[in-house]
């Protein structure tokens, strides 16, 4: 038995949908989610895309659950205060603050490159992956996804506007349909 730990955020309380990172649930045969109030649920994987590092889960059961208010990551400014919430090293419900250090960053991960992401100095550690990055209004503006291991205080989050598009495709198609541009070269004379 192998266990891993990560975070997530409920994005649709009526449908009981949770947004997290693909690397958090990668290879899982069973997924359990524990809410801040102590309730635990089995979770079904609705879709996952490692290229975008996004996964959508559906919590078992019935009834509505609380959900996060969505923000607009296109309105984020460098220097804006943000709040990261997660379970670093198993310390559940940890809250840290920082600022947006940069936007439109690209980083290389074990799975490839992730482009167009947010950089923050809010403390993000192993276990924070998949957790929310909130603005000071408590609106979801990003999904914590990675840290720069050789440095202190450099974390990365997927902007929520990008994640929303991925979530829609995962729920509708079960996978992300990438856009391909066919180009053929020819020498000019």
mmCIF file of C-alpha atoms in Angstrom, residues 86-159:
data_model
loop_
_atom_site.group_PDB
_atom_site.id
_atom_site.type_symbol
_atom_site.label_atom_id
_atom_site.label_comp_id
_atom_site.label_asym_id
_atom_site.label_seq_id
_atom_site.Cartn_x
_atom_site.Cartn_y
_atom_site.Cartn_z
ATOM 1 C CA UNK A 86 -3.167 23.206 1.966
ATOM 2 C CA UNK A 87 -1.776 20.249 3.864
ATOM 3 C CA UNK A 88 2.008 20.662 3.765
ATOM 4 C CA UNK A 89 3.728 17.567 5.114
ATOM 5 C CA UNK A 90 0.338 16.435 6.484
ATOM 6 C CA UNK A 91 -0.222 19.537 8.631
ATOM 7 C CA UNK A 92 -3.824 19.990 7.591
ATOM 8 C CA UNK A 93 -5.495 23.312 6.897
ATOM 9 C CA UNK A 94 -2.306 25.363 6.856
ATOM 10 C CA UNK A 95 -2.690 28.967 5.699
ATOM 11 C CA UNK A 96 0.185 31.092 4.406
ATOM 12 C CA UNK A 97 0.266 34.512 2.786
ATOM 13 C CA UNK A 98 2.484 36.204 0.254
ATOM 14 C CA UNK A 99 2.299 38.156 -2.957
ATOM 15 C CA UNK A 100 2.153 37.419 -6.647
ATOM 16 C CA UNK A 101 5.789 37.644 -7.684
ATOM 17 C CA UNK A 102 5.249 37.204 -11.437
ATOM 18 C CA UNK A 103 2.679 36.085 -13.977
ATOM 19 C CA UNK A 104 3.069 34.110 -17.207
ATOM 20 C CA UNK A 105 5.942 31.966 -15.889
ATOM 21 C CA UNK A 106 6.965 28.686 -17.508
ATOM 22 C CA UNK A 107 8.493 25.865 -15.501
ATOM 23 C CA UNK A 108 9.827 22.434 -16.302
ATOM 24 C CA UNK A 109 8.445 19.516 -14.299
ATOM 25 C CA UNK A 110 9.051 15.775 -14.469
ATOM 26 C CA UNK A 111 6.036 15.535 -16.795
ATOM 27 C CA UNK A 112 7.153 18.378 -19.111
ATOM 28 C CA UNK A 113 6.584 22.122 -19.236
ATOM 29 C CA UNK A 114 3.762 24.108 -17.671
ATOM 30 C CA UNK A 115 3.369 27.557 -19.182
ATOM 31 C CA UNK A 116 1.461 30.692 -18.265
ATOM 32 C CA UNK A 117 1.478 30.110 -14.512
ATOM 33 C CA UNK A 118 1.633 32.379 -11.474
ATOM 34 C CA UNK A 119 4.698 32.738 -9.269
ATOM 35 C CA UNK A 120 4.192 33.509 -5.587
ATOM 36 C CA UNK A 121 6.246 33.768 -2.430
ATOM 37 C CA UNK A 122 3.375 32.394 -0.295
ATOM 38 C CA UNK A 123 4.817 29.277 1.334
ATOM 39 C CA UNK A 124 3.982 26.202 -0.748
ATOM 40 C CA UNK A 125 5.400 22.853 0.325
ATOM 41 C CA UNK A 126 4.842 19.186 -0.522
ATOM 42 C CA UNK A 127 1.207 18.491 0.348
ATOM 43 C CA UNK A 128 0.033 21.959 -0.736
ATOM 44 C CA UNK A 129 -0.317 20.728 -4.324
ATOM 45 C CA UNK A 130 -3.879 21.044 -5.563
ATOM 46 C CA UNK A 131 -4.839 23.497 -2.843
ATOM 47 C CA UNK A 132 -6.321 26.922 -3.432
ATOM 48 C CA UNK A 133 -4.479 30.168 -4.010
ATOM 49 C CA UNK A 134 -6.922 32.896 -2.966
ATOM 50 C CA UNK A 135 -6.973 36.670 -3.323
ATOM 51 C CA UNK A 136 -7.706 38.848 -0.280
ATOM 52 C CA UNK A 137 -11.442 38.600 -1.046
ATOM 53 C CA UNK A 138 -11.251 34.816 -0.578
ATOM 54 C CA UNK A 139 -11.781 34.170 -4.300
ATOM 55 C CA UNK A 140 -9.980 31.303 -6.010
ATOM 56 C CA UNK A 141 -7.342 32.715 -8.368
ATOM 57 C CA UNK A 142 -5.007 29.738 -8.688
ATOM 58 C CA UNK A 143 -4.278 26.094 -7.939
ATOM 59 C CA UNK A 144 -1.001 25.529 -6.074
ATOM 60 C CA UNK A 145 1.082 23.159 -8.140
ATOM 61 C CA UNK A 146 4.852 23.342 -7.691
ATOM 62 C CA UNK A 147 7.824 24.781 -5.869
ATOM 63 C CA UNK A 148 11.319 25.595 -7.018
ATOM 64 C CA UNK A 149 13.270 23.147 -4.876
ATOM 65 C CA UNK A 150 16.640 24.939 -5.031
ATOM 66 C CA UNK A 151 15.200 28.171 -3.659
ATOM 67 C CA UNK A 152 13.204 29.454 -0.724
ATOM 68 C CA UNK A 153 9.880 31.128 -1.253
ATOM 69 C CA UNK A 154 9.330 30.410 -4.946
ATOM 70 C CA UNK A 155 6.032 28.655 -5.555
ATOM 71 C CA UNK A 156 3.829 28.290 -8.592
ATOM 72 C CA UNK A 157 0.083 28.091 -9.175
ATOM 73 C CA UNK A 158 -2.033 27.407 -12.232
ATOM 74 C CA UNK A 159 -4.233 30.460 -12.924
#
